[in-house]
GROMACS .gro file of C-alpha atoms in nm:
model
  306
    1UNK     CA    1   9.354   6.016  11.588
    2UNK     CA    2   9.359   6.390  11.508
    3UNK     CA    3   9.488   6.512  11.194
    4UNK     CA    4   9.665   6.795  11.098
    5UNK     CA    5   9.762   7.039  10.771
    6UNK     CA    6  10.112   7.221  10.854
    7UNK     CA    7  10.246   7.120  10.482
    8UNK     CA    8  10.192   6.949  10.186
    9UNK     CA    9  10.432   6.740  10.194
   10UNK     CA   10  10.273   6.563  10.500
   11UNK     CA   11   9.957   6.478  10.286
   12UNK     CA   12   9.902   6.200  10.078
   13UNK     CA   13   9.771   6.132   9.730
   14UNK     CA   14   9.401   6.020   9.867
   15UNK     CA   15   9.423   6.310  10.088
   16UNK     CA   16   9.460   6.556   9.784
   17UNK     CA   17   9.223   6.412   9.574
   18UNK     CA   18   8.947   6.407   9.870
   19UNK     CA   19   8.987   6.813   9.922
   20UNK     CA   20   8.952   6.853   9.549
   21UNK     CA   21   8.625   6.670   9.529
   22UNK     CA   22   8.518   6.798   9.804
   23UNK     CA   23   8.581   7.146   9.782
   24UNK     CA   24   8.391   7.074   9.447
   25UNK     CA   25   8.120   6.946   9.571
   26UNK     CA   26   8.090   7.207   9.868
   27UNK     CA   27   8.099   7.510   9.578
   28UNK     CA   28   7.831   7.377   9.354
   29UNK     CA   29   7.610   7.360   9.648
   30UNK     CA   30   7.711   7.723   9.709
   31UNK     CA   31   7.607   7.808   9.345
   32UNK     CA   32   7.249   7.645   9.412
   33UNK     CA   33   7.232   7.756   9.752
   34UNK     CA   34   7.172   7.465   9.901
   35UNK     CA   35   7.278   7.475  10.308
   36UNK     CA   36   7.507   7.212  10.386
   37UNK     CA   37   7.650   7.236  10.740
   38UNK     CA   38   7.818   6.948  10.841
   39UNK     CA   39   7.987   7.157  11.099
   40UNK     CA   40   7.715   7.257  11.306
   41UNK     CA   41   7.807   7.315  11.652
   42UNK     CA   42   8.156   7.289  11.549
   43UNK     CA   43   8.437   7.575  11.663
   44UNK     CA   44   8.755   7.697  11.502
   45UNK     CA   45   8.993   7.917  11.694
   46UNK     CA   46   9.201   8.175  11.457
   47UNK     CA   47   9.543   8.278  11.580
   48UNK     CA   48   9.626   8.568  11.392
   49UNK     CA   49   9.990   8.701  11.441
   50UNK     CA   50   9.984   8.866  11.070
   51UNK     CA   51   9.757   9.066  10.903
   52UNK     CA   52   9.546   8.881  10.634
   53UNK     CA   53   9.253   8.958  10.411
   54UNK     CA   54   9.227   8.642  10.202
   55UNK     CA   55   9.284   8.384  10.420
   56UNK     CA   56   9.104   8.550  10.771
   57UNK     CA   57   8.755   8.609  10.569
   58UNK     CA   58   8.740   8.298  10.374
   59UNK     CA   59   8.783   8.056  10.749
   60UNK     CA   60   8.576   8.264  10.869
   61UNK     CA   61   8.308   8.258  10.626
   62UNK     CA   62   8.371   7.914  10.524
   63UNK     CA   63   8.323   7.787  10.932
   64UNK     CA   64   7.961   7.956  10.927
   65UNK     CA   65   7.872   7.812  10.593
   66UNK     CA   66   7.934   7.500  10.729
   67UNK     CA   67   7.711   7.581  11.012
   68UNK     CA   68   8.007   7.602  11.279
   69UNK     CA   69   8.170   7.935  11.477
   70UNK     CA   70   8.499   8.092  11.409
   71UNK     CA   71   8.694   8.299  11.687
   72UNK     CA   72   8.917   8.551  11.561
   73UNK     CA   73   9.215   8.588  11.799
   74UNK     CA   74   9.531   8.781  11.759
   75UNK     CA   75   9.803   8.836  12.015
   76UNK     CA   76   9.682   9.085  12.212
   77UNK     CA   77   9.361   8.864  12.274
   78UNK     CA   78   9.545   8.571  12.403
   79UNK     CA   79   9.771   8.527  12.682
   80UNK     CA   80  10.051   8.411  12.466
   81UNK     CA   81  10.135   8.742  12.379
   82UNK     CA   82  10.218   8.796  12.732
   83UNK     CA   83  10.462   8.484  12.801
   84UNK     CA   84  10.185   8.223  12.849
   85UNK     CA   85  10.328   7.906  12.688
   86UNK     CA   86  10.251   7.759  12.375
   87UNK     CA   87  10.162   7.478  12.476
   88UNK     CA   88   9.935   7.575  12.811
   89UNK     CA   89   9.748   7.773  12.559
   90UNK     CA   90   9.697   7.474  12.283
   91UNK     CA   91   9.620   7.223  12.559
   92UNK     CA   92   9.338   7.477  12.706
   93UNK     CA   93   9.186   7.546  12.339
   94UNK     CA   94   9.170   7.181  12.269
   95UNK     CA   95   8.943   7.167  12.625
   96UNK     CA   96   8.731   7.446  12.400
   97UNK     CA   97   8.721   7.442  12.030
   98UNK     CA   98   8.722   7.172  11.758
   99UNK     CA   99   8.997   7.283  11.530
  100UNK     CA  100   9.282   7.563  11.552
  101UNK     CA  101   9.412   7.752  11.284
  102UNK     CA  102   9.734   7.943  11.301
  103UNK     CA  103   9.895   8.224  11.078
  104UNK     CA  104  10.220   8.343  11.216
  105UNK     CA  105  10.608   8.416  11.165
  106UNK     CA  106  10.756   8.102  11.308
  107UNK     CA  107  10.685   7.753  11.121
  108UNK     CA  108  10.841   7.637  11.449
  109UNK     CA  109  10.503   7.775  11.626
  110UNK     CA  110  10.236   7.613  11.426
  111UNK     CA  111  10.411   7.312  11.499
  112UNK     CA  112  10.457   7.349  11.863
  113UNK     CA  113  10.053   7.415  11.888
  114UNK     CA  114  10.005   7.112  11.679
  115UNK     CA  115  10.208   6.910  11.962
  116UNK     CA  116  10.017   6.991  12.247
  117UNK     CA  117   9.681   7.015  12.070
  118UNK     CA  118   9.467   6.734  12.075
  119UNK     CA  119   9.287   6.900  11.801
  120UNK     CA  120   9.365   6.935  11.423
  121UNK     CA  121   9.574   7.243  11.354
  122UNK     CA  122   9.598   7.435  11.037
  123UNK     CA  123   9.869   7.581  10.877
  124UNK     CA  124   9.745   7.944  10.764
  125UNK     CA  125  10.044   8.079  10.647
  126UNK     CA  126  10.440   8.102  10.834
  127UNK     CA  127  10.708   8.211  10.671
  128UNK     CA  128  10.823   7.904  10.551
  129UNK     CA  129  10.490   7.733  10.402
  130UNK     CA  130  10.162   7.855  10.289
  131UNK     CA  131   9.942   7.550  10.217
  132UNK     CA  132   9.654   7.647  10.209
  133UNK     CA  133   9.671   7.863   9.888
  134UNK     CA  134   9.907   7.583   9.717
  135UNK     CA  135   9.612   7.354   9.756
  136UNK     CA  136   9.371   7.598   9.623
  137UNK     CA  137   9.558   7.724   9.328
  138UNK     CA  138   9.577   7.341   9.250
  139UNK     CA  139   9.226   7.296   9.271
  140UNK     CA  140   9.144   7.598   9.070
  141UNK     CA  141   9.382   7.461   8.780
  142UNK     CA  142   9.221   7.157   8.791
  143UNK     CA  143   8.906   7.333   8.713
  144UNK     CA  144   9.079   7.515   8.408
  145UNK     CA  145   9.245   7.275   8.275
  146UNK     CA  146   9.075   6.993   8.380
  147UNK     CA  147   9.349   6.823   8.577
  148UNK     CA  148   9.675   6.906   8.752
  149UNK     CA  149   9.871   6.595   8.623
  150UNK     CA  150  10.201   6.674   8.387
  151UNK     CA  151  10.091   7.061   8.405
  152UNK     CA  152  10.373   7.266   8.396
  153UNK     CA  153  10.402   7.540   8.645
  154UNK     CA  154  10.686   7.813   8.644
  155UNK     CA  155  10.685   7.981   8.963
  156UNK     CA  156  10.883   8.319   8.923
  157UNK     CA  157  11.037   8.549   9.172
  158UNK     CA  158  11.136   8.528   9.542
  159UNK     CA  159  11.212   8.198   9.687
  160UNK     CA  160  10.952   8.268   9.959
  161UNK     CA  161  10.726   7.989  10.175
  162UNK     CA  162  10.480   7.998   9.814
  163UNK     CA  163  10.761   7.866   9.624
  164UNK     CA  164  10.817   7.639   9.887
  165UNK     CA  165  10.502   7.530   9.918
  166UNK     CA  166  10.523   7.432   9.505
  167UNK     CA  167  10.762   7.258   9.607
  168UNK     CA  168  10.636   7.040   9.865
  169UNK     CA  169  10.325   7.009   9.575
  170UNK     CA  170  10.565   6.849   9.347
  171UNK     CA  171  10.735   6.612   9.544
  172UNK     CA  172  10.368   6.475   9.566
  173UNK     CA  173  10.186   6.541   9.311
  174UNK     CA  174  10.251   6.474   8.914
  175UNK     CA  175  10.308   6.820   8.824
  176UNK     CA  176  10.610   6.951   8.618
  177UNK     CA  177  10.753   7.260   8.856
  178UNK     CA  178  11.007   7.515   8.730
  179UNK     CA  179  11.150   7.774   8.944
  180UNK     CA  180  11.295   8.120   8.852
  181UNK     CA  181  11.444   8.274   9.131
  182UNK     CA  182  11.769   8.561   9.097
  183UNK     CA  183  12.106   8.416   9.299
  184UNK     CA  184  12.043   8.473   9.650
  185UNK     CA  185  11.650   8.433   9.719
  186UNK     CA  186  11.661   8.034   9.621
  187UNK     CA  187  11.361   7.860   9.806
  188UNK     CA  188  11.512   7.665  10.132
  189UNK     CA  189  11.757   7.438  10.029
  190UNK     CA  190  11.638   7.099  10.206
  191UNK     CA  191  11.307   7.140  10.066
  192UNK     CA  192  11.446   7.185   9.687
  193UNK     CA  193  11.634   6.892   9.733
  194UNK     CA  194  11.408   6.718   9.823
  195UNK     CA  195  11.160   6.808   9.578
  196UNK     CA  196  11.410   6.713   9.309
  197UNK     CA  197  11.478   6.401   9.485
  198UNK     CA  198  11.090   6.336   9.517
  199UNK     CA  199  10.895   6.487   9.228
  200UNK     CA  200  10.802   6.231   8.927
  201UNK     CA  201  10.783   6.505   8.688
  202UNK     CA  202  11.089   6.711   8.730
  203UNK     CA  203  11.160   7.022   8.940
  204UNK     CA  204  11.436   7.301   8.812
  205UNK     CA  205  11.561   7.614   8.902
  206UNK     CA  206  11.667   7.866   8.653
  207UNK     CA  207  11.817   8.232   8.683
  208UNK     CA  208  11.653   8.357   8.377
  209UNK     CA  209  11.288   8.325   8.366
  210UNK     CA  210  11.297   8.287   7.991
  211UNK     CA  211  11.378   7.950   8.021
  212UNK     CA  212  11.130   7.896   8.323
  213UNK     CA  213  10.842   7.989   8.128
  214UNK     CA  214  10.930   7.751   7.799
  215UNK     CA  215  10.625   7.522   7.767
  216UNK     CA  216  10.454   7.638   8.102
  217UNK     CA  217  10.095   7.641   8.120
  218UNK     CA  218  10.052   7.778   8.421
  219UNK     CA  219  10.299   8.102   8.553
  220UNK     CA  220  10.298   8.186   8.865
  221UNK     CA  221  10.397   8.505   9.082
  222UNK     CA  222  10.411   8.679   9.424
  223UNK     CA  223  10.505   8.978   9.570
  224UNK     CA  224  10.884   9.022   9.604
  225UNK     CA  225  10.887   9.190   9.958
  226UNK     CA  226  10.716   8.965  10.172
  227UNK     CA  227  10.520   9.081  10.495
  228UNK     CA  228  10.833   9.127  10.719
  229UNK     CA  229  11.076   9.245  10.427
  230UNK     CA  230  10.931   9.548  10.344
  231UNK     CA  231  11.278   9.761  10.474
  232UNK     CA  232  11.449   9.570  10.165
  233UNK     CA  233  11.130   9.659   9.909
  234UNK     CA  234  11.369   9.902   9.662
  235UNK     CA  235  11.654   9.628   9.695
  236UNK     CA  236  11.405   9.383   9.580
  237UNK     CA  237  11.203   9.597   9.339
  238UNK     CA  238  11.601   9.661   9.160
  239UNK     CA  239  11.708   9.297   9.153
  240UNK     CA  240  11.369   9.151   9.061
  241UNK     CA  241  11.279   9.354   8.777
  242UNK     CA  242  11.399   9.114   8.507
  243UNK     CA  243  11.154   8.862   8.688
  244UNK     CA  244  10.817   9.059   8.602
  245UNK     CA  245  10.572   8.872   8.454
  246UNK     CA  246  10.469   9.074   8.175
  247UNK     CA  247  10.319   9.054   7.826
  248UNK     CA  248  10.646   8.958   7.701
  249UNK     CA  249  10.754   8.713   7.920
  250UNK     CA  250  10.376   8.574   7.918
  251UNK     CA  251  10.441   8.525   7.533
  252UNK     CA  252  10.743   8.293   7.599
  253UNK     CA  253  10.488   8.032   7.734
  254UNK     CA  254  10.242   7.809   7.583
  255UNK     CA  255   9.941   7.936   7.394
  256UNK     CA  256   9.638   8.009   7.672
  257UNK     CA  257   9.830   7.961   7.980
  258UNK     CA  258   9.707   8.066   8.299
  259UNK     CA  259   9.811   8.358   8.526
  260UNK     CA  260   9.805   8.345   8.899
  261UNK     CA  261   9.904   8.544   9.161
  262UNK     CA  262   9.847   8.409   9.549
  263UNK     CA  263   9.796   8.820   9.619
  264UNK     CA  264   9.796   9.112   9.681
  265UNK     CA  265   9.962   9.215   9.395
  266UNK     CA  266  10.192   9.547   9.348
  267UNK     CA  267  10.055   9.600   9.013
  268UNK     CA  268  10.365   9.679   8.741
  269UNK     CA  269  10.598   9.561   9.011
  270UNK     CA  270  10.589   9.154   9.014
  271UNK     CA  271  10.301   9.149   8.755
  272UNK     CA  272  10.180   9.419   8.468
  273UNK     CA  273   9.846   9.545   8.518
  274UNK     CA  274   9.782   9.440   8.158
  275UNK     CA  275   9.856   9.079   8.261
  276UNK     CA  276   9.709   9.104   8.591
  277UNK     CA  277   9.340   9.206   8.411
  278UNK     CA  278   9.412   9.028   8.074
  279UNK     CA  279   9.210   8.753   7.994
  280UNK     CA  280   9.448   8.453   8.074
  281UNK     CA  281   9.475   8.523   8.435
  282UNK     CA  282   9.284   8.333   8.675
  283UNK     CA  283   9.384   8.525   9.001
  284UNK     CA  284   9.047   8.640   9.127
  285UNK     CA  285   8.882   8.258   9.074
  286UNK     CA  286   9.189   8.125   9.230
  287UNK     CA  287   9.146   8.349   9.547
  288UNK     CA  288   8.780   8.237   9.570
  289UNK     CA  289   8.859   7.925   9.564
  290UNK     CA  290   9.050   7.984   9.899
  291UNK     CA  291   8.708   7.973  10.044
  292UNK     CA  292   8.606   7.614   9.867
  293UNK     CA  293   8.921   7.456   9.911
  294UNK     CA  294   8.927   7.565  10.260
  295UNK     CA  295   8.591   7.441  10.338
  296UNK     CA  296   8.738   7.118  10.277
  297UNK     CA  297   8.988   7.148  10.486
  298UNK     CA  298   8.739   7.196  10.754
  299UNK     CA  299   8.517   6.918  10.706
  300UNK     CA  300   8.764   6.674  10.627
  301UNK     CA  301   8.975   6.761  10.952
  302UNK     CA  302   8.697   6.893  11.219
  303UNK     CA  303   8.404   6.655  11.093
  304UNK     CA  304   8.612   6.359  11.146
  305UNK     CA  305   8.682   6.454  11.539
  306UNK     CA  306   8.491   6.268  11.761
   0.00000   0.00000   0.00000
């Protein structure tokens, strides 16, 4: 059977533990350069709907390290732009390519094309989940700290599909998850319950990131207009303010702990430039480890496919 990433949620323990030794593996081969390409002869469609640097260069370089092909489509290049149905157009790509990945609007989409496709489908980003880059920043705090489990993380800002995401992390993972989000841009509500229903460690939600950030050893930002909010930017940039992480707030946490940021990053909006380029953050390993953690991905859902 085919298998698919749309969330975290959906994967189990063995499945998170076998991406993290994997992508491992697959980036100390990099460092030698030693080819490895499992893939070969392998093909990954990319439905594009948003723009992306991140996330569109490390599939795509990832799929030809591997020794496979990656087609870069975006709406104009496929007939779904023009009414074609979702799923005519993932039954058609399953008759030509090996895997699909998908970053769009809609969660609703993503999931449709994993219906129909008889190939695995990836989860790029939507605006309710971004798994990918949960699974990576996981994988590059295991390689700072040596291990994810009973890490606290305090996620601060909007309650976008990154804090979601978190979420979804916790409810599987042993990790200790605080929130700090202002009234009105709470993460969605069924998947904060169940998080808190779910997660062995705890998950909370605070209005005053003060309190998030007590004991954290890992804080965690993102922009506060995401792509498709960008008419409410001064709103956000007024009610988010207090929500900066900055020297001071960085202070409030434990001794050492890690930055991130899933980026880009409005520098001196959600993040201080001193922060951003001090030495505790981890934001640029974290974003090339986007192209480990997604090579595992790859191999562990395309390889598989008979």
């Amino acid at each position: 059977m085919k298998k698919d990433l749309l969330t975290e949620y959906d994967l189990e323990l063995d499945d998170f533990t076998s991406i993290f030794e994997r992508a491992a593996f697959v980036k100390k081969l990099l460092s030698q350069g030693v080819s490895y390409v499992p893939l070969k002869g392998k093909s990954l469609g990319m439905i594009f709907d948003k723009s992306s640097t991140r996330t569109r260069i490390s599939f795509e370089v990832g799929m030809f390290q591997l020794g496979g092909m990656a087609i870069y489509l975006n709406s104009r290049d496929i007939q779904v732009g023009r009414g074609e149905s979702i799923a005519d157009s993932a039954r058609v790509m399953s008759r030509y390519l090996d895997g699909i990945i998908i970053r769009t609007s809609r969660h609703q989409d993503v999931e449709e094309y994993a219906r129909y496709a008889s190939i695995p489908v990836i989860n790029g980003l939507t605006d309710f989940l971004h798994p990918c880059q949960i699974l990576s920043d996981l994988f590059t705090i295991r390689e700072k700290l040596g291990t994810h489990e009973g890490i606290r993380v305090a996620y601060l800002g909007d309650g976008n599909n990154v804090a979601n995401s978190w979420l979804n992390a916790a409810a599987r993972l042993p990790i200790h998850l605080t929130l700090a989000c202002p009234e009105g841009y709470d993460p969605d509500e069924a998947i904060l319950k169940r998080a808190r229903r779910d997660a062995k460690r705890g998950v909370h939600l605070y209005r005053d990131p003060a309190e998030a950030v007590v004991g954290a050893q890992v804080l965690y930002t993102d922009t506060w207009a995401s792509m498709g909010r960008e008419a409410e930017k001064e709103e956000r940039i007024r009610v988010f303010a207090p929500y900066q992480v900055n020297e001071k707030l960085l202070a409030l946490a434990e001794p050492g702990a890690l930055v991130m940021h899933c980026l880009p990053a409005y520098r001196d909006q959600e993040i201080s430039s001193g922060v951003l380029d001090g030495p505790q953050s981890v934001i640029y390993d974290q974003a090339e480890n986007r192209l480990h953690v997604q090579k595992a991905i790859l191999e562990m859902l395309l390889k598989a496919r008979v």
